[in-house]
Structure formats: structure tokens, C-alpha cells
PDB file of C-alpha atoms and ligand atoms in Angstrom:
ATOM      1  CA  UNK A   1       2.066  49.071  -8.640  1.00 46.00           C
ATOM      2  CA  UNK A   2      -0.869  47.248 -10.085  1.00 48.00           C
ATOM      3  CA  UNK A   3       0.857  46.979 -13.077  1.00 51.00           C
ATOM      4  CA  UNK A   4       4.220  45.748 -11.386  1.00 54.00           C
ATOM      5  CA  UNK A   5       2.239  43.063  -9.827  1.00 51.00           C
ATOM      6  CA  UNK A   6       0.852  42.161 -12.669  1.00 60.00           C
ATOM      7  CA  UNK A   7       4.167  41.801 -14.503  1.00 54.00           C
ATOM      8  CA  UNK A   8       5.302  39.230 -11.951  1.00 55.00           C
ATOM      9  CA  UNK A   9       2.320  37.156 -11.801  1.00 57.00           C
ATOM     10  CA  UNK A  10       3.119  36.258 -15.639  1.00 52.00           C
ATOM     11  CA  UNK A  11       6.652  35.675 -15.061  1.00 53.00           C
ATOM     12  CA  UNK A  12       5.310  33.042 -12.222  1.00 53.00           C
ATOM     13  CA  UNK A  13       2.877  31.656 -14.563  1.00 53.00           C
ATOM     14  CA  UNK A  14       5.928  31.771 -17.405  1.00 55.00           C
ATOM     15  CA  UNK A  15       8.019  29.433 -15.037  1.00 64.00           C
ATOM     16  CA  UNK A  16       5.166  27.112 -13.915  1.00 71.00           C
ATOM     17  CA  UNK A  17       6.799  23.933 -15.363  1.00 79.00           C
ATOM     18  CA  UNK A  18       3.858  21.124 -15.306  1.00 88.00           C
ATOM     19  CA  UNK A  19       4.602  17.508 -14.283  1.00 94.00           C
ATOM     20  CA  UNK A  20       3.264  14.864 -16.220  1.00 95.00           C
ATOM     21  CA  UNK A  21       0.940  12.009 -13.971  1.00 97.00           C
ATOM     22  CA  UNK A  22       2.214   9.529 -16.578  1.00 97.00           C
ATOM     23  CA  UNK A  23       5.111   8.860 -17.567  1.00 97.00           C
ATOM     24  CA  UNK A  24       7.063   6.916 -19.921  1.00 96.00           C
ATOM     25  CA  UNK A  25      10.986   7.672 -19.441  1.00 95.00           C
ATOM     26  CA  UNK A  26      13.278   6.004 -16.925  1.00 95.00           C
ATOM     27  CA  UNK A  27      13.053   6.569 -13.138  1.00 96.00           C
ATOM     28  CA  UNK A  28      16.131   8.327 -13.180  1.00 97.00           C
ATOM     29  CA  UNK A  29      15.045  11.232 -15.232  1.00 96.00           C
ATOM     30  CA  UNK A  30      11.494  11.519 -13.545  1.00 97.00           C
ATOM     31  CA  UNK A  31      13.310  11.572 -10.174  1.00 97.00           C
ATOM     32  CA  UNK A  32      15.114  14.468 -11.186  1.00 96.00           C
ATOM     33  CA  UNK A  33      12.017  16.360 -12.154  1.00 96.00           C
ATOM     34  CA  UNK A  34      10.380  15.327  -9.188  1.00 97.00           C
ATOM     35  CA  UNK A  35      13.186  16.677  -6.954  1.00 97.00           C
ATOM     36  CA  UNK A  36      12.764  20.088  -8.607  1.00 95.00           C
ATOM     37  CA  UNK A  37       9.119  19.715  -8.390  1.00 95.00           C
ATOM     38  CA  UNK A  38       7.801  18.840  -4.869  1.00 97.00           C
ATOM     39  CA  UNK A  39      10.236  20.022  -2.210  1.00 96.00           C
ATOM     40  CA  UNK A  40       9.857  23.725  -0.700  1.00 93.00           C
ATOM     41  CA  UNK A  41      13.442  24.014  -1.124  1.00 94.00           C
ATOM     42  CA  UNK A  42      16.147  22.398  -3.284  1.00 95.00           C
ATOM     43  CA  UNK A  43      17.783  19.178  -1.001  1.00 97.00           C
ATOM     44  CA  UNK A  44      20.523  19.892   0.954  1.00 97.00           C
ATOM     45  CA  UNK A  45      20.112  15.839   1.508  1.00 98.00           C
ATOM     46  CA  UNK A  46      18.688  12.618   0.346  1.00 98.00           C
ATOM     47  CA  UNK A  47      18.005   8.935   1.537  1.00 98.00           C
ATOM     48  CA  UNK A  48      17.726   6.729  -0.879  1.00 98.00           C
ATOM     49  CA  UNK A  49      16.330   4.060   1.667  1.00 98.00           C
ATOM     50  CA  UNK A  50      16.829   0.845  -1.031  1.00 98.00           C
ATOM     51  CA  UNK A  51      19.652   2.269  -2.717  1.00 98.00           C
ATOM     52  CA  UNK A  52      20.696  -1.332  -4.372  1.00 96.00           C
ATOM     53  CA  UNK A  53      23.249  -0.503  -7.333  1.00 96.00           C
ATOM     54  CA  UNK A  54      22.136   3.249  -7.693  1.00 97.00           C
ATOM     55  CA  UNK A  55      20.024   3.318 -10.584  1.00 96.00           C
ATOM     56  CA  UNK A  56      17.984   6.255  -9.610  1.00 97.00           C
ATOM     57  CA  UNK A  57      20.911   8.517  -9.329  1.00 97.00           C
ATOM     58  CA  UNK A  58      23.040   7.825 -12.893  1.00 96.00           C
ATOM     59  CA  UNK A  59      23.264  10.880 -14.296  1.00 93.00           C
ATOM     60  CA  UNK A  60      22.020  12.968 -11.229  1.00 90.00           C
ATOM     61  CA  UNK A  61      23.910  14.998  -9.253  1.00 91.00           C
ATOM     62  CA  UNK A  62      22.132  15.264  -5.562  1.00 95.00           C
ATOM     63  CA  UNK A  63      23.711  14.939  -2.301  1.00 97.00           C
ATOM     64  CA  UNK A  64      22.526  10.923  -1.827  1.00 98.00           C
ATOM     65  CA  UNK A  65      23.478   8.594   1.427  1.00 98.00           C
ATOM     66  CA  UNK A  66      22.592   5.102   0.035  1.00 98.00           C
ATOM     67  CA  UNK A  67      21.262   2.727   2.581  1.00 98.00           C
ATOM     68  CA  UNK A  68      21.090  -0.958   1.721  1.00 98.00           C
ATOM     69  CA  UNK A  69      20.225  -3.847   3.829  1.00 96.00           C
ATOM     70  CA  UNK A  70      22.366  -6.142   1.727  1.00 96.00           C
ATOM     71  CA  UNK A  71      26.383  -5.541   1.660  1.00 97.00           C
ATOM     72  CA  UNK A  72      27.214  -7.001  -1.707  1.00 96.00           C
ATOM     73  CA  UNK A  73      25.618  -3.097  -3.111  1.00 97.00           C
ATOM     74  CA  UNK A  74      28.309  -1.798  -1.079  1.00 97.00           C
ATOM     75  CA  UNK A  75      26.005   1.100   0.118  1.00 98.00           C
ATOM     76  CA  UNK A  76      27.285   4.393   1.735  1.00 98.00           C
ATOM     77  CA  UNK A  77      25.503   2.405   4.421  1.00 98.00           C
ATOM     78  CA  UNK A  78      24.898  -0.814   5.335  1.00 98.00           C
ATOM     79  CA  UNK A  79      21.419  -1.063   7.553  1.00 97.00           C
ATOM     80  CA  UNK A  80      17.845  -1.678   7.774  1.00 97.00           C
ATOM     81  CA  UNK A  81      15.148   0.584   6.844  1.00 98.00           C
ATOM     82  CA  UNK A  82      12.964  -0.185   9.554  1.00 97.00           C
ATOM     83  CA  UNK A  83      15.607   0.613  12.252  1.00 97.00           C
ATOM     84  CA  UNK A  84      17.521   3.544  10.492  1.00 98.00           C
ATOM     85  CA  UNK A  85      20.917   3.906  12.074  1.00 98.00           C
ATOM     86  CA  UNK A  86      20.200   8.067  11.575  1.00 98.00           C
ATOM     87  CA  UNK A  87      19.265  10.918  13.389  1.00 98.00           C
ATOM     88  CA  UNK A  88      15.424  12.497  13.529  1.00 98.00           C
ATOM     89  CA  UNK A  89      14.941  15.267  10.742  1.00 98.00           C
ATOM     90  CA  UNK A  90      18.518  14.687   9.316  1.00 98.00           C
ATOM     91  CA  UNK A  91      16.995  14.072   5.776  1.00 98.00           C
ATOM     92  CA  UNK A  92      14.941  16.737   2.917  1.00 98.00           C
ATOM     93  CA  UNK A  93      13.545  13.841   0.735  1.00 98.00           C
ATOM     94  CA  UNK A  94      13.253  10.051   1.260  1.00 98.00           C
ATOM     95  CA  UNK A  95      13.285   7.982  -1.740  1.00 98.00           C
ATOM     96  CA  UNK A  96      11.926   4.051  -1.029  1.00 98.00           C
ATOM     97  CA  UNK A  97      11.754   1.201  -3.957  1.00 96.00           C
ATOM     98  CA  UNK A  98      11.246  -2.108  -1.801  1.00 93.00           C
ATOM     99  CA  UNK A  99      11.372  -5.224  -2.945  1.00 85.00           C
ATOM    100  CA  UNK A 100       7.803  -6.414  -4.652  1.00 73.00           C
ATOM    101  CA  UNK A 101       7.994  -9.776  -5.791  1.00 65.00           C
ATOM    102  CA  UNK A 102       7.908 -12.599  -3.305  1.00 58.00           C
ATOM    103  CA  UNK A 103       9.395 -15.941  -3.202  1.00 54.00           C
ATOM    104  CA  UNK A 104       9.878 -15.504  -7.376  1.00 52.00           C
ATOM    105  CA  UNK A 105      12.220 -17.656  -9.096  1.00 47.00           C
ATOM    106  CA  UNK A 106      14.998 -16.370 -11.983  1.00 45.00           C
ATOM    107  CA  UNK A 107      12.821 -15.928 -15.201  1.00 43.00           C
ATOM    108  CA  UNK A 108      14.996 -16.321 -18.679  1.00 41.00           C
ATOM    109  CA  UNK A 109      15.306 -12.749 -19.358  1.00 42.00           C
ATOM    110  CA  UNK A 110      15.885 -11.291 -15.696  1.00 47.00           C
ATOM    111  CA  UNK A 111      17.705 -11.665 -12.680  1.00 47.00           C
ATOM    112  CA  UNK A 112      15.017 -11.126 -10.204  1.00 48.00           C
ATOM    113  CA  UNK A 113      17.368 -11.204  -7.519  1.00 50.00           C
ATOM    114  CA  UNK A 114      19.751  -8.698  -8.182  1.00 51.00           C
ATOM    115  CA  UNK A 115      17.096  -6.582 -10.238  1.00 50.00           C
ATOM    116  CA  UNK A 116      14.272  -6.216  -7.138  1.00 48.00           C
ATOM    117  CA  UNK A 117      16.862  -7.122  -4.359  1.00 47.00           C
ATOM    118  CA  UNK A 118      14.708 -10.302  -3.586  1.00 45.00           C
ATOM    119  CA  UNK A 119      16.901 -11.091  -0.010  1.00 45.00           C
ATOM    120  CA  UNK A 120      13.598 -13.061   1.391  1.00 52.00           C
ATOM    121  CA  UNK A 121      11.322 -15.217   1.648  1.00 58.00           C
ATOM    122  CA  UNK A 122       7.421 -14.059   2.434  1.00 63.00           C
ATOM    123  CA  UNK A 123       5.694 -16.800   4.331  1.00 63.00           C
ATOM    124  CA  UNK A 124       1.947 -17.306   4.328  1.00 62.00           C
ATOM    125  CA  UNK A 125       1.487 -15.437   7.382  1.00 62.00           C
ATOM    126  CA  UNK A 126       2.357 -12.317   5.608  1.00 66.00           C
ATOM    127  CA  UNK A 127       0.043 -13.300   3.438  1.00 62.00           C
ATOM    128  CA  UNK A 128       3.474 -13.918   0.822  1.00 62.00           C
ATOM    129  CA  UNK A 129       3.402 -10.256   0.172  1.00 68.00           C
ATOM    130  CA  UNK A 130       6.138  -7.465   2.111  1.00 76.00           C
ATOM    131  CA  UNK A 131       3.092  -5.420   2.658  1.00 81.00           C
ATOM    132  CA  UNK A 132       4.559  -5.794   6.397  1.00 85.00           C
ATOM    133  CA  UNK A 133       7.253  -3.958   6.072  1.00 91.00           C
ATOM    134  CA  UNK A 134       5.422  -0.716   5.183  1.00 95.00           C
ATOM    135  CA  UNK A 135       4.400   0.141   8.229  1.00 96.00           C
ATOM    136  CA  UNK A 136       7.908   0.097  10.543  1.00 97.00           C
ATOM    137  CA  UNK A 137       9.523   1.536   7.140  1.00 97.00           C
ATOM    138  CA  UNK A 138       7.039   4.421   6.885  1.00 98.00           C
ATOM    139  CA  UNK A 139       7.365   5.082  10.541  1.00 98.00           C
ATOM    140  CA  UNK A 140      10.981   5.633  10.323  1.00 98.00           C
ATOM    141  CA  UNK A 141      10.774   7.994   7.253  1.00 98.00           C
ATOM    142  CA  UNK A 142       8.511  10.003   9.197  1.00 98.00           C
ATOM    143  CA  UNK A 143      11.296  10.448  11.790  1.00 98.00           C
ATOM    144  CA  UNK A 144      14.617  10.762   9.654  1.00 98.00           C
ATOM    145  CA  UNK A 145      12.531  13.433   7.294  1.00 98.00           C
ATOM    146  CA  UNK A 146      12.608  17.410   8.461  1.00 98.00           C
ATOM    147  CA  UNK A 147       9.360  18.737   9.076  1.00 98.00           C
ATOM    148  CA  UNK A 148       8.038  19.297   5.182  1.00 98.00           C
ATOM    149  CA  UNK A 149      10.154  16.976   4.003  1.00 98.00           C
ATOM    150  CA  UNK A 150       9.239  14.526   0.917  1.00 98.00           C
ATOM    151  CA  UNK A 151       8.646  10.857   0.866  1.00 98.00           C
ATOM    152  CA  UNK A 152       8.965   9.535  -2.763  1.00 98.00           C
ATOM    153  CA  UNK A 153       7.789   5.720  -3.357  1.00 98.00           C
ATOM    154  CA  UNK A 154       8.602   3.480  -5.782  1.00 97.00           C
ATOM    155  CA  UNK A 155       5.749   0.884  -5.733  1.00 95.00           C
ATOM    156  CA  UNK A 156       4.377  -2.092  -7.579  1.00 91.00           C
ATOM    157  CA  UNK A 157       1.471  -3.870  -7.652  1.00 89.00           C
ATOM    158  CA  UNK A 158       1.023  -7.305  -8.750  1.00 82.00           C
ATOM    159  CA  UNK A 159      -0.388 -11.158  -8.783  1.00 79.00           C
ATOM    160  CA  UNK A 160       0.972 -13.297  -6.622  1.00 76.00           C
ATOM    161  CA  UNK A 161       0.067 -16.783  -5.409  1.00 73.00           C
ATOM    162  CA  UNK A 162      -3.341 -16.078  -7.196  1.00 77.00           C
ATOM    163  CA  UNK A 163      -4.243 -12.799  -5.527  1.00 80.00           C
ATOM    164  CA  UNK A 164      -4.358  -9.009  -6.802  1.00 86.00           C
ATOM    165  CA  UNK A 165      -1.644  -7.468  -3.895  1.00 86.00           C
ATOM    166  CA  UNK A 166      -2.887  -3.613  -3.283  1.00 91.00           C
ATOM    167  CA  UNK A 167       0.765  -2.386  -2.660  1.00 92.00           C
ATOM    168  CA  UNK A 168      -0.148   0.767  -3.300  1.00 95.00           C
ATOM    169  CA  UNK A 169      -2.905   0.930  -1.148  1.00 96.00           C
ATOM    170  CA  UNK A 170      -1.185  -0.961   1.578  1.00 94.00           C
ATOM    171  CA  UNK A 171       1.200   1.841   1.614  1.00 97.00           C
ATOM    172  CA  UNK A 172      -0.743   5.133   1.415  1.00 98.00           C
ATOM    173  CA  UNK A 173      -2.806   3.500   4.530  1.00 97.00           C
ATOM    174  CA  UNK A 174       0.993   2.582   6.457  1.00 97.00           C
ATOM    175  CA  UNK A 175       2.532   6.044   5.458  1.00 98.00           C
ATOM    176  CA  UNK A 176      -0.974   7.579   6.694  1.00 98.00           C
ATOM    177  CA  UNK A 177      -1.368   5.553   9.882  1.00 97.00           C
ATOM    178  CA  UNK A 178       2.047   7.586  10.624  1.00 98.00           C
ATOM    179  CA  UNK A 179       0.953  11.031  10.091  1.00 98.00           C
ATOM    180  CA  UNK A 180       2.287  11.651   6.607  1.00 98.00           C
ATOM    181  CA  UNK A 181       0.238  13.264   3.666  1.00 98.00           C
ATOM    182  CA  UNK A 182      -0.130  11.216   0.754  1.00 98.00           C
ATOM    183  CA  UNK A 183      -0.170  14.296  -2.307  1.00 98.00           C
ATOM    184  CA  UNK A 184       0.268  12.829  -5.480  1.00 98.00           C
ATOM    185  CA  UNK A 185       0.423  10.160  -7.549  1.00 98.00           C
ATOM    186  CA  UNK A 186       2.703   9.418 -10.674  1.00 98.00           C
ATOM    187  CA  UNK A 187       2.041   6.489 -13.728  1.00 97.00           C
ATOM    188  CA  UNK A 188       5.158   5.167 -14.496  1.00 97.00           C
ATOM    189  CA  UNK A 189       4.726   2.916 -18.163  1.00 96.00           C
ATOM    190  CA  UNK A 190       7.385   0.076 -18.115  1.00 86.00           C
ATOM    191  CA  UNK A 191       8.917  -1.039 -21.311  1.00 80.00           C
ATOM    192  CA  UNK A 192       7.825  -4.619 -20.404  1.00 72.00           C
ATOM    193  CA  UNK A 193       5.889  -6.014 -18.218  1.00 67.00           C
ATOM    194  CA  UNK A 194       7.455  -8.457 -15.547  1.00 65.00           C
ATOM    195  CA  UNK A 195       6.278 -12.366 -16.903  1.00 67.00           C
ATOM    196  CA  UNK A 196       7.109 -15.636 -15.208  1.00 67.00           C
ATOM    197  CA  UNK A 197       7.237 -18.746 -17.606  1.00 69.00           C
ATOM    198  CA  UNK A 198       5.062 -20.611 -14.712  1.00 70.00           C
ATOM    199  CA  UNK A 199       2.376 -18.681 -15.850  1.00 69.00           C
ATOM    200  CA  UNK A 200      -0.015 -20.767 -18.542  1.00 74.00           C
ATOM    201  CA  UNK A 201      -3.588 -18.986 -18.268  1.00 77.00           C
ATOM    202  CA  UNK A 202      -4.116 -14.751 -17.580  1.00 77.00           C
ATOM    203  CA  UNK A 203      -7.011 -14.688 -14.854  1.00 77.00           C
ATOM    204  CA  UNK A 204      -5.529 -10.746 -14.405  1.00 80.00           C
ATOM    205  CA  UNK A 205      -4.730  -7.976 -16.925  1.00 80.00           C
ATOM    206  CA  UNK A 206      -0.933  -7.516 -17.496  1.00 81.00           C
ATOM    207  CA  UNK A 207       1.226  -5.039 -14.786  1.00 82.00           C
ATOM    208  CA  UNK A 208       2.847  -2.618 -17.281  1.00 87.00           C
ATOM    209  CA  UNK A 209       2.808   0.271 -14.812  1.00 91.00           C
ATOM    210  CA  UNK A 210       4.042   1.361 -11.293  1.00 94.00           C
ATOM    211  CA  UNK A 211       3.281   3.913  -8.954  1.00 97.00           C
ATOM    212  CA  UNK A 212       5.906   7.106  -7.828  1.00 98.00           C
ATOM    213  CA  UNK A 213       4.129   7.954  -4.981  1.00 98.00           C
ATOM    214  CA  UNK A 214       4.427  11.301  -2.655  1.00 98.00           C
ATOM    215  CA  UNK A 215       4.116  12.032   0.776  1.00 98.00           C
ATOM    216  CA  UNK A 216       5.173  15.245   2.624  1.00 98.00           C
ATOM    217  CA  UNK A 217       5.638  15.093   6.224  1.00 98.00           C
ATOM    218  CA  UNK A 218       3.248  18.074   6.832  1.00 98.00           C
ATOM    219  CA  UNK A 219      -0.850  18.685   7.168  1.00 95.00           C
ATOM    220  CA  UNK A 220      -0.877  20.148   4.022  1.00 95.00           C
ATOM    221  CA  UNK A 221       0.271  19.397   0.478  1.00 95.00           C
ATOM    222  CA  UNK A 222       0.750  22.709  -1.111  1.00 88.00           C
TER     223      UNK A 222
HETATM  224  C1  LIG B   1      14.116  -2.934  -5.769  1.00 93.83           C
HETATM  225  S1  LIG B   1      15.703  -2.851  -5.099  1.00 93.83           S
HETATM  226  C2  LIG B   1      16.093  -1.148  -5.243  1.00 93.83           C
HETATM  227  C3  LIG B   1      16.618  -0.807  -6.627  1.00 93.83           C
HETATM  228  C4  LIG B   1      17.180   0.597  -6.710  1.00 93.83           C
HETATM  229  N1  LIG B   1      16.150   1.593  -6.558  1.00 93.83           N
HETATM  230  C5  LIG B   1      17.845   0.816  -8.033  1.00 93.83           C
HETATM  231  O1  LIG B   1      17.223   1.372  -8.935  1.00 93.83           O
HETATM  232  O2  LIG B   1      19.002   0.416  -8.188  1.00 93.83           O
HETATM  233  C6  LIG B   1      15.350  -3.058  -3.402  1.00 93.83           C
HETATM  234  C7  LIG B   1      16.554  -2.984  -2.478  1.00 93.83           C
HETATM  235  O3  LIG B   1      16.063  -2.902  -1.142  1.00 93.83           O
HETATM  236  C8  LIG B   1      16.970  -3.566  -0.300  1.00 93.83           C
HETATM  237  N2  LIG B   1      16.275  -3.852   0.965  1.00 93.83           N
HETATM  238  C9  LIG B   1      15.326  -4.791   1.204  1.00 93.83           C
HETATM  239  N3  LIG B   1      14.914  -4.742   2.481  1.00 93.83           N
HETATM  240  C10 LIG B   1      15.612  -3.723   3.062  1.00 93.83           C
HETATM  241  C11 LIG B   1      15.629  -3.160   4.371  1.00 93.83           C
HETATM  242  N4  LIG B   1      14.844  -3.635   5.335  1.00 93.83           N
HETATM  243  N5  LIG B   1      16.455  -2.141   4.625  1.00 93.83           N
HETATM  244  C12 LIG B   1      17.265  -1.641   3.646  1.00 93.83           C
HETATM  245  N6  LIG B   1      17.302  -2.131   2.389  1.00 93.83           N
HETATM  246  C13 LIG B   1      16.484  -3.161   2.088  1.00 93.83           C
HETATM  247  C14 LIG B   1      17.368  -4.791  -1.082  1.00 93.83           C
HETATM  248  O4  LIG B   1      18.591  -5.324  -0.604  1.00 93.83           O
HETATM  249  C15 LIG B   1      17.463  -4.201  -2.504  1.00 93.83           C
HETATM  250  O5  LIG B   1      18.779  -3.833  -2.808  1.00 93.83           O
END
């Protein structure tokens, strides 16, 4: 029996497939392994809360209901994030990449508008960050997500209108404040960092990195 046991403790240790806390490949292909890494069970259904042209899911082949705010995507559906139009627990996983760069121009290389679905303005109140939508977003994950379900984040932090904005922070506090777990945290490398030709002088080091992060809707992580 001992021996039996023993057996199947190396097969487990055999299949134990690490995950990487950087990484250098394309969201795509980490959201994949991420999806076979952090849910008790494999997905029976995913929100992909920002779904925007789909990116994430080239190449992957996971029961997704896209939910955009902006029509011209053509989502599965067309609605806000902070007033899902779903039932509670109707989702596995939520995957979130919101829009990070406020009140930003067209640069010569990329379309910040299509690219980080830039539909609004940030006004000074907000402090010209959409740290304010974290909250009523995280709050609604909470409720579409089944009990153990997975909240994966997409987030960015950055300089804007002179200031370091904590994105990441901001978010781990909102997705807290709402009873989720935050349990990990993933280095994604981009190829190039994101410049504006209004810049003239670095006072900050250059963003070539974002955050996956993950929350489960449980008290515990493993
Ligand atoms: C950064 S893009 C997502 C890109 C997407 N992950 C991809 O790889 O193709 C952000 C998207 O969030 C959408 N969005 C912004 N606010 C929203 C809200 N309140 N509810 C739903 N979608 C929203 C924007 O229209 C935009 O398409």
C-alpha cells in the first residue's frame, strides 16, 4: 500500500507543470496556461469583461461570452461592466483588461484608441486615472463568478499627468474591499514600451511590463 502510494505521489509530482511569474510571450498563450493552471476545474464558461476585438482568445478554444461597452467590437454582448446584464454565479473565470491610458492622444506608431479602447475622458476629479471604475467592476465580478471562481486582470501601471498611477494597487485594494482573494501575481515583458512624442525629459523609469493578476472568489487560494 505504502508503496502504491508512493507510486502516485511521483506521478503527481511528474505532472506538476510550473508557471512562470514572468513572462515574455503574448497574452494569448499565457492565458491559456493560466486557464489550465488556476481553476479547480476546467471552465465550463468565461467572461471576457473587455473583450474589444478578441485578442486574448486567437488561437484558444474556451467557451468565451465577450462583453464590450462599445458596439463597433461587435461583442457577443453589448453592456457595461459595472452593471453586468448577467446572472449571479453564471461565470468559472472572469478575464478584465480595462482601459489604462487617459485622455492620450494617437502616437505615430499606435492607435491608442482602438488598441486600449480609450472611449473616455478622465477628468481631474478622478484624479485623470479609471482607478474609479475598479471598484463597481470588481463588485460585479464577485457576483457573476461561482463560488471559487477566478478573476484574471490585465493591468497597467503608468505616468500620467506627472504622477506614478498604482493601478495595480488600486485594484488588489477594490477587488479586496469586495471579498475576493488576491493569489498571484504574473510579469508580463512587453516588446515595447508605450511612448508619447509629448514626452521631452524621463523623470520615471520606462513601463515595459504589466501585471496578470489573480483573484479567486474564495477565503483561500489553494
Ligand atoms: C484594453 S481594451 C481590451 C482589449 C482586449 N483584451 C483585446 O486583447 O482585444 C479595453 C476594452 O474595454 C472596453 N470597455 C471600457 N469600459 C467598459 C465598460 N464599462 N464595460 C465594458 N467594456 C468596457 C473598451 O470599449 C475596450 O474595448
Amino acid at each position: 500500500m505504502g508503496e502504491i502510494l508512493k507510486i502516485s505521489e511521483i506521478r503527481k509530482e511528474k505532472s506538476y507543470q510550473p508557471l512562470s511569474s514572468v513572462w515574455f510571450g503574448e497574452d494569448n498563450e499565457l492565458l491559456k496556461l493560466m486557464l489550465e493552471f488556476y481553476p479547480r476545474q476546467k471552465p465550463r464558461l468565461i467572461l471576457d469583461a473587455t473583450i474589444n476585438r478578441g485578442r486574448f482568445w486567437i488561437g484558444n478554444n474556451y467557451p468565451v461570452i465577450g462583453l464590450d461597452i462599445n458596439r463597433r467590437y461587435r461583442p457577443d454582448i453589448v453592456g457595461d461592466n459595472m452593471q453586468m446584464p448577467f446572472r449571479s454565479e453564471s461565470f468559472d473565470v472572469v478575464v478584465y483588461d480595462p482601459p489604462h491610458i487617459p485622455n492620450q492622444g494617437k502616437d505615430r506608431q499606435k492607435d491608442f484608441q482602438d488598441r486600449f479602447g480609450l472611449g473616455g475622458k478622465s477628468p481631474k476629479e478622478n484624479g485623470y486615472n479609471f482607478s474609479h471604475l475598479y471598484a463597481p467592476f470588481t463588485e460585479e465580478a464577485f457576483r457573476v463568478l461561482i463560488p471559487e471562481g477566478i478573476l484574471l486582470c490585465k493591468i497597467t501601471d503608468y505616468i500620467h499627468h506627472h504622477r506614478y498611477q498604482w493601478a495595480h494597487v488600486e485594484i488588489i485594494n477594490a477587488a479586496r474591499g469586495v471579498g475576493f482573494r488576491a493569489c498571484d501575481c504574473i510579469i508580463k515583458v512587453r516588446k515595447g514600451p508605450i511612448i508619447d512624442p509629448r514626452w521631452k525629459k524621463a523623470h520615471h523609469s520606462r513601463r515595459h511590463h504589466c501585471y496578470w493578476l489573480v483573484f479567486r472568489k474564495s477565503k483561500k487560494c489553494e
